[in-house]
């Protein structure tokens, strides 16, 4: 009992010859179908090159355009020839010219000899498979496809739409249930001859001739009628990309292919010399088998599909520039933005760094420069602190910073003095955690030594800018985690919100804060605001501060800067 | 002029290049692309006087055209390239690069260029992006002399990993990428003037195609669609740009007097100034080049769905 190989060949005839010889050397008869597009002279030279092998035959040639009937007709003719001429063949294995046996042929022969009645053909009903290209699954069997998908895509699509609109559909003969699956099968003589000698075959052929991609459904459907024992999987390893075209194997896949549990791999790049050398030499060393680990192959190709369809979150580069809303992660990681904190607390950045061990920057959108942690002028990824470079594309500055420091937790300060252009980008980024103490920009003004007229003017501008920022943060499209307090609210009980923010950053163990940040001295702040009001400017973002007495929280925090841990 | 185009086979991979007095770079350049599997080189020699023309004419796989015409009038060499591409590139995969540009693509250490072009053909992709990555040495640019045949990446082995900015160019549909050490050191105050880094050097050429501005973009516009807009990554490569060798200072001075470069040689003016004040491009956060996989991980290029 032996295995017969049907090979469908259209290019790289030299490689096909090598593989045919390999099968023949192990005693397997081979029937080769050469695509009609191969020029006659080339074909004849190919036939000649294999003429020394009596077990290699050639079947009638068809034109095999992808997705059309030609491939089925070629498989039928070649299989008929195989069954008629080689009596001893029990299983017929359909392979292509770019297939490569991964394991010794004897292993395949033994494997099939142990399963004399099993048909290996991937075959599933259309409702149950996700891998259909062009959105056509069941309609492959119910519509007409007179136009070529490759050459006449426009007409193809138009005619599909037309038939849908007109509710045209074909009848499926004799109530057969369409099944689909990999076109590379291995069938028993019994099943294959039943399909080929069926008195109803002209009817089925006539039907499938007009089905789209019949090579993935003809045998897959009809085998279900006759087989007593279908194992729905292919013995051929083949991986498909997101467009449904097979992945190609190269020399650098050698170790990977050695770990496959499949007998044959497709498809192999014709110039992959090392692969052909390694798998077609019969010495035991070359075929040294390793423990099968097909999961690894699956992972590599699944990752490739994922990279092509979803990409790396937060990455913007020459071949990935997603439209708004399609970023799959606007930025590369979570980050916390603090507005008003460094104005209200002394050395807030140092405190935050100690409390979270995150990377804490100053005002990276500051007017003069990006205030990176530690006063650095350049940071990860050679990102410069130059304000003009940054402001030429503020969004790219943020996405670059987060991409360059992915894996680290990032915190920075922000406020109405900084470039406002980035506010909206952060607001619609689910990775952003924005905490705002509104009106805290008044504290540096309060402490400054400027003339009051200047202070008044600055206060008016800053209040206007911050108000616009807060409006953006209140928009219904906001995706960021936003927290807002007025300054008066916040200093009433600062530790609670700080604890919540720190916990959210979540770098250190969940323990209570040991150290509170030190509040700026606000003695006289209420009077300062009253002075602004007296000058006709109305400060409202900071909430209500009584003129007298001064906020009591400020004094107590000043006297007791450290909390005792409970 | 040396014309060996009769030797070209229909499936050959071709390189197109304009050069002027780059004799010191040519031996390594030719070796680099021959090893990659390139079959034939087309050069336009723009009035060289350093013997590089003689050198090129002696190479068995090189065809050279010479011109003494103005580089500027020829739209910085693009017209010459387009003419050669139209004439000889039709139906071939054509790589258009400068002598200081070294093309990298995914798996270039294990797969020849033909593996990539076969895969592009099978995927019905006609153009392939490769961003320009400026390489520079540690220390002064002129500190370590470069000798012919040497791998320039041994000297200029550092690059900026993550300071690139991208805008879409609505006119041609290409991305406009700026950044890197040139923006950081030479154009910090006028970032919009910083040179473009986006390039589409590898194209399955058709005589109806044309490069518009260097190899930054081309027509028809569909060829500039080398990036995915729905979140995925298309496959892309890198052009390692080894402009900053010891020859640079000399070249910058010469180009200033010739005034043949883009934007009133603005770039070279900025270089002359930048080089005088601060001759070092290297900084603490510069990344040292290892291989294409490093650039892939850094997000400068992508394997896309090629595995």
PDB file of C-alpha atoms in Angstrom, chain B residues 24 32 73 82 109 114 119 137 153 158 169 232 236 241 258-259 281 304:
ATOM      1  CA  UNK B  24      35.770  57.372  -1.613  1.00  0.00           C
ATOM      2  CA  UNK B  32      26.839  46.595  -0.251  1.00  0.00           C
ATOM      3  CA  UNK B  73      18.423  73.009 -13.124  1.00  0.00           C
ATOM      4  CA  UNK B  82      13.349  59.944 -14.078  1.00  0.00           C
ATOM      5  CA  UNK B 109      20.497  39.814   7.160  1.00  0.00           C
ATOM      6  CA  UNK B 114      14.752  39.385  -4.292  1.00  0.00           C
ATOM      7  CA  UNK B 119       6.915  39.068  -1.642  1.00  0.00           C
ATOM      8  CA  UNK B 137      29.900  59.523  14.786  1.00  0.00           C
ATOM      9  CA  UNK B 153      28.555  52.561   9.789  1.00  0.00           C
ATOM     10  CA  UNK B 158      24.864  56.516  16.092  1.00  0.00           C
ATOM     11  CA  UNK B 169       1.101  66.157   2.569  1.00  0.00           C
ATOM     12  CA  UNK B 232      -2.002  48.576  11.172  1.00  0.00           C
ATOM     13  CA  UNK B 236       8.906  49.347   5.587  1.00  0.00           C
ATOM     14  CA  UNK B 241      22.269  57.967   5.748  1.00  0.00           C
ATOM     15  CA  UNK B 258      28.446  75.931  -5.937  1.00  0.00           C
ATOM     16  CA  UNK B 259      24.978  76.851  -4.622  1.00  0.00           C
ATOM     17  CA  UNK B 281      25.856  65.591  16.850  1.00  0.00           C
ATOM     18  CA  UNK B 304       4.305  44.540   8.597  1.00  0.00           C
TER      19      UNK B 304
END
